[in-house]
Each structure stands twice: as structure tokens, then as C-alpha cells.
XYZ file of C-alpha atoms in Angstrom:
306
model
C 0.047 0.024 -0.298
C 2.800 2.487 0.964
C 4.882 2.605 -2.114
C 6.021 5.869 -4.060
C 5.087 9.446 -3.404
C 1.649 10.568 -1.745
C 1.022 14.202 -1.738
C -0.691 15.273 2.000
C -3.497 17.252 0.152
C -3.712 20.833 0.994
C -7.555 21.971 1.703
C -8.078 25.398 -0.464
C -10.400 27.971 1.253
C -11.473 31.220 -0.332
C -11.119 34.578 1.037
C -13.954 34.244 3.619
C -12.472 30.938 4.947
C -15.239 28.924 3.269
C -13.993 25.387 1.673
C -13.139 25.803 -2.128
C -14.145 22.153 -3.266
C -13.758 22.921 -6.828
C -10.121 24.082 -6.237
C -9.481 21.011 -4.270
C -10.868 18.834 -7.263
C -8.743 20.932 -9.824
C -5.461 19.948 -7.898
C -6.431 16.514 -7.984
C -7.351 16.506 -11.540
C -3.686 18.095 -12.061
C -1.800 15.575 -9.871
C -3.461 12.700 -12.235
C -0.556 13.322 -14.672
C 2.054 12.382 -12.376
C 3.206 8.859 -11.095
C 2.262 9.093 -7.783
C 1.531 6.335 -5.327
C -1.659 7.803 -3.942
C -3.130 10.689 -1.841
C -3.578 11.523 1.579
C -6.546 13.740 2.477
C -7.251 15.163 5.956
C -3.851 15.210 7.189
C -1.837 18.061 8.853
C -1.049 19.927 5.591
C -4.915 19.589 5.136
C -5.711 21.664 8.123
C -7.748 18.945 9.375
C -8.306 20.231 12.944
C -9.977 23.238 11.453
C -12.534 21.347 9.254
C -16.049 20.594 10.445
C -17.751 17.180 10.001
C -19.440 17.898 6.834
C -16.381 19.455 5.275
C -14.459 16.350 6.064
C -17.124 13.996 4.316
C -17.081 16.361 1.115
C -13.148 16.331 0.782
C -13.029 12.567 1.202
C -15.774 11.907 -1.365
C -14.175 14.269 -3.819
C -10.489 12.704 -3.014
C -11.985 9.093 -3.770
C -13.478 10.314 -7.108
C -10.163 12.339 -7.951
C -7.892 9.391 -7.022
C -9.226 7.062 -9.197
C -7.405 3.797 -8.844
C -4.648 5.181 -6.785
C -4.557 4.697 -2.934
C -6.334 6.912 -0.818
C -5.182 7.516 2.736
C -7.925 9.333 5.029
C -6.741 10.983 8.293
C -9.125 9.788 10.833
C -7.674 10.436 13.838
C -9.779 12.190 16.938
C -9.064 12.654 20.716
C -11.153 9.961 21.783
C -10.997 6.196 20.545
C -14.803 6.357 20.344
C -14.753 9.430 18.032
C -11.864 7.770 15.975
C -13.666 4.514 15.383
C -16.861 6.346 14.205
C -14.943 8.387 11.557
C -12.790 5.553 10.491
C -15.781 3.739 9.652
C -17.296 6.796 8.063
C -14.050 7.103 5.789
C -14.450 3.386 5.150
C -17.984 3.844 3.774
C -16.795 6.829 1.697
C -13.959 4.774 -0.059
C -10.882 5.279 2.007
C -8.051 2.417 1.196
C -6.742 2.880 4.836
C -7.193 5.259 7.552
C -4.342 7.354 9.051
C -4.731 7.553 12.716
C -2.969 10.412 14.780
C -1.499 9.938 18.081
C -4.193 11.434 20.606
C -2.425 14.045 22.564
C -4.628 16.683 24.546
C -3.707 14.627 27.492
C -0.380 14.059 26.529
C 0.931 13.097 29.776
C -1.304 10.508 30.104
C -0.764 9.077 26.573
C 1.613 6.511 27.882
C 2.694 3.828 25.468
C -0.188 1.213 27.004
C -2.798 3.966 26.770
C -1.725 4.323 22.991
C -1.468 0.470 22.361
C -4.968 0.128 23.388
C -6.185 3.108 21.625
C -5.013 1.829 18.273
C -5.724 -1.816 18.840
C -9.346 -0.936 19.605
C -9.540 1.373 16.610
C -7.951 -1.426 14.421
C -10.315 -4.079 15.815
C -13.604 -1.897 14.985
C -12.111 -0.900 11.456
C -13.398 -2.284 8.230
C -10.124 -1.105 6.444
C -6.343 -1.155 7.225
C -4.724 1.352 9.917
C -1.620 3.486 9.412
C -0.233 5.112 12.517
C 0.548 8.570 12.330
C 3.390 10.127 14.446
C 4.354 13.833 14.103
C 5.903 14.983 17.287
C 6.021 18.703 16.159
C 2.247 18.972 16.491
C 1.410 16.212 19.156
C 4.276 16.610 21.608
C 4.679 12.908 21.752
C 7.513 10.707 20.304
C 6.589 7.271 18.946
C 8.465 4.698 20.374
C 10.152 1.952 18.407
C 8.616 -0.756 20.999
C 5.075 0.430 20.713
C 5.557 0.279 16.748
C 6.525 -3.109 17.300
C 3.813 -3.977 19.297
C 1.299 -2.770 16.992
C 2.800 -4.271 13.971
C 1.494 -7.730 15.519
C -2.150 -6.533 14.810
C -3.231 -7.867 11.615
C -5.130 -4.615 10.182
C -2.477 -2.315 11.570
C -0.141 -2.335 8.382
C 2.124 0.497 8.834
C 2.907 4.057 9.826
C 3.737 7.600 8.656
C 6.687 9.079 10.881
C 6.982 12.893 10.392
C 9.604 13.610 13.138
C 12.289 13.935 10.747
C 14.613 12.058 13.055
C 16.661 9.474 10.888
C 17.696 7.761 14.150
C 14.656 7.300 15.420
C 13.147 6.281 11.924
C 15.773 3.819 11.567
C 15.014 2.204 15.130
C 11.410 2.060 14.223
C 12.407 0.387 10.718
C 14.456 -2.230 12.710
C 11.982 -2.858 15.251
C 9.011 -3.701 12.896
C 8.515 -6.932 10.646
C 9.342 -6.373 6.687
C 5.555 -6.283 5.970
C 4.965 -3.433 8.387
C 4.970 -0.278 5.721
C 6.774 3.018 7.092
C 6.464 6.202 5.061
C 8.661 9.269 5.780
C 6.731 12.289 6.550
C 9.560 14.708 6.366
C 11.004 15.912 2.905
C 14.213 17.377 4.163
C 15.311 13.542 5.012
C 13.341 11.848 2.053
C 16.385 10.319 0.488
C 18.283 9.206 3.541
C 14.953 7.600 4.980
C 14.511 5.613 1.650
C 18.218 4.146 2.239
C 17.311 3.133 5.577
C 14.210 1.224 4.757
C 11.314 3.731 4.300
C 8.657 2.734 1.593
C 7.165 5.873 0.918
C 7.339 9.395 1.094
C 4.075 11.178 2.413
C 5.508 14.944 2.088
C 4.381 18.422 1.388
C 6.896 19.146 -1.146
C 4.917 16.691 -3.412
C 1.838 19.079 -3.257
C 3.718 21.924 -4.948
C 6.643 19.981 -6.917
C 5.200 16.481 -7.685
C 7.367 15.804 -10.362
C 10.535 16.669 -8.376
C 9.338 14.413 -5.581
C 8.530 11.496 -7.936
C 11.717 12.044 -9.563
C 13.908 11.753 -6.359
C 11.994 8.582 -5.448
C 12.388 7.019 -8.949
C 16.182 7.735 -8.855
C 16.325 5.888 -5.626
C 14.468 2.881 -6.999
C 16.485 2.775 -10.132
C 19.982 2.858 -8.092
C 20.968 6.379 -9.364
C 21.985 7.613 -5.996
C 23.912 10.526 -7.259
C 21.024 11.935 -9.038
C 18.927 11.136 -6.004
C 21.385 13.086 -3.827
C 21.140 16.223 -6.143
C 17.609 16.238 -6.101
C 17.660 15.905 -2.294
C 19.847 18.960 -2.289
C 17.098 21.171 -3.569
C 14.243 19.389 -1.691
C 15.417 20.009 1.747
C 15.455 23.842 1.412
C 12.067 23.738 -0.154
C 10.670 21.418 2.417
C 11.946 23.302 5.341
C 10.413 26.496 3.777
C 6.959 25.046 3.263
C 6.791 23.350 6.806
C 9.183 24.431 9.542
C 9.504 27.903 8.434
C 6.103 29.162 7.164
C 3.969 26.284 7.830
C 0.637 25.449 5.785
C 0.671 29.406 4.757
C 4.012 28.503 2.927
C 2.823 25.200 1.467
C -0.317 26.911 0.144
C 1.760 29.705 -1.235
C 4.083 27.276 -3.024
C 1.062 25.478 -4.535
C -0.259 28.755 -5.924
C 3.135 29.572 -7.484
C 3.129 26.174 -8.984
C 0.183 26.953 -10.957
C -2.158 25.024 -8.932
C -4.835 26.354 -6.155
C -3.563 26.419 -2.839
C -6.035 29.209 -1.566
C -6.081 30.943 1.760
C -5.358 29.520 5.272
C -8.369 29.407 7.743
C -7.998 31.605 10.797
C -6.348 31.553 13.247
C -3.590 30.704 10.968
C -2.008 33.846 9.417
C -1.359 34.637 5.739
C 2.085 34.421 4.207
C 4.177 37.833 4.200
C 4.754 38.830 0.568
C 8.576 38.645 1.098
C 8.125 35.021 1.979
C 6.458 34.185 -1.499
C 9.686 35.555 -3.433
C 11.860 33.301 -1.403
C 9.642 30.194 -1.905
C 9.164 31.061 -5.586
C 13.056 30.648 -5.947
C 13.368 27.651 -4.085
C 10.627 26.214 -6.448
C 12.055 27.176 -9.610
C 15.643 26.000 -8.380
C 14.380 22.367 -7.648
C 12.510 22.337 -10.964
C 15.856 23.452 -12.713
C 17.873 20.691 -10.830
C 15.378 17.993 -11.842
C 15.232 18.876 -15.338
C 18.913 19.316 -15.513
C 19.424 15.773 -14.270
C 16.925 14.376 -16.617
C 13.381 13.208 -17.216
C 11.326 16.066 -15.977
C 9.552 18.192 -18.377
C 9.762 22.169 -17.650
C 5.838 22.342 -17.465
C 5.311 19.091 -15.104
C 5.189 20.839 -11.947
C 3.054 23.553 -13.270
C 0.495 21.239 -14.794
């Protein structure tokens, strides 16, 4: 299930903060021309905490239609086990291929490995579709331990995880702790190539929302054994990835999507819009990434602006 590059889809909003479903569908149509492994909807880059239930349903339905035969992962994690089970079942009814379940974190001091194990296993027991665990310490404040990953890998319906810490040591220890059938996706573009080298199966990275051809080219170079090319591409993916996640966040990602000729739209309050000076920085990083990808072969100049 987790093979290749998966864009964690952004959720476009108009200037008044309303969901722009047509822009979302337009982006999916553009992504269809790329050799992607699938899509993630309702992830962190989709501003999922700011969506209401009706919007979530509309987005999953549109994503299922736009994804075609490609895998569709849906973020279903809620703070309670009960609510997570309910939305995971709803996502399955809407056509999700797998649920990506974020670690509950509001009562983080109480989210011990045992509490988390029971949570994920209860959701998996009740889920009609496979589960992927989602670890993103920058937002949850919780570091996912390799021992917990190993314990969960024994459940027949928990098939993998997205690990977004950017900590290669942690990622390597998780990969070493789980069986080979348990798939691990890298969720941090600045470490995508080294993550693949140590055993990650896929990349679910924000860069692929604004520069899908570049991210796909890096993954393809790795799978073809062209490590020199993969390293060259990583050199330009790293600063772009840092800019649109760590430095400027979702506002930076949405600006990058706009600059790539797609439709990022506005962020939803209380997130702030991107300063204009930052747009010039992101544009330069995007153009540099595209130039390097073209120079290293196989990427058409219009691809990232499809």
C-alpha cells in the first residue's frame, strides 16, 4: 500500500474562509498526470483540525473520485477512541483504502505507550479498512517509540505508519523494530532520500503538493539505484521542504502550490497569511528545484506547473 510518493493534500479555502471544493478537485486533476503512489486527505497539511464534519465528508468523497484507482489514505484520528472509530468507519464507507490515525495528544502526559497501544488496537479491531499510525511530534508533543511500533505491528489490521519527526535515528530504530511487512512512510521531505536508504517504503511529503514531479523524480532515482541523482534532488528538496513546513507552515505550502500553477487558496483562521517577502523566497526555491530536476533528466519544464 505504501509505495512511492503521496501528496498530503492541502485544503483550499476562499478569502472568506469557506471550503473551495472546486479548487481541491482541480488540484487532484492536475496531480493525476504524475506517477504518484496515491493521496492523503485530512492530514496536517490539509488543516484537518480546522474542518467540520460536513467538510471532511465532502473532501473524502471528492478525493475518492479524483484519486481514481490510486490508493487513498484518510486522516481519521480524533482525541477519543470512540470518535476515531466512528470517523474511521465513515471514511471506509466513503471509499478510503486505509485510515491514517494520529496519536491522541490533548492529555499528552497520560498518553503512555500502554494507553496508545490500547487506543490503536481498539480502532483497528473496529475498522473495516487497514490502519496506518501517524506520528508527528512537532504537533502532538509525543515521540513514537520503536517498541510501541513493534507491538502494534502484530495486529493484522495495523499495516504501517507515517513517521514525521524528521529524526533519522528514530526512524531507523522503528524500521529495525518492525517486521518487513509493516510499511513505514517518511513524512519529512528534508530527510526523504536518507529515509529511503534506511528502509522507508514511501514519502508522504508536503513538497509533492507543489513540486510533484521533483518528489517523484527523487523517489524514482532511488528505486533505479541512481543515488547521485537522488542526492542532487535531495539537495534542492531539503530547503524547499523546510520553507513550506518548518519555517512558514501551511501558509507557505499553500503559497507554493499557488506559485506552481495549482490552487492553494487561503489558510483558515487563526492561521495567518504568508508575508509577501516569503513568497519570493519560496518561488526561488521552487524554480531551483525544478531546474535541478530538469538538468538531471526526465522532468519536463511544465510538469510541476501542470
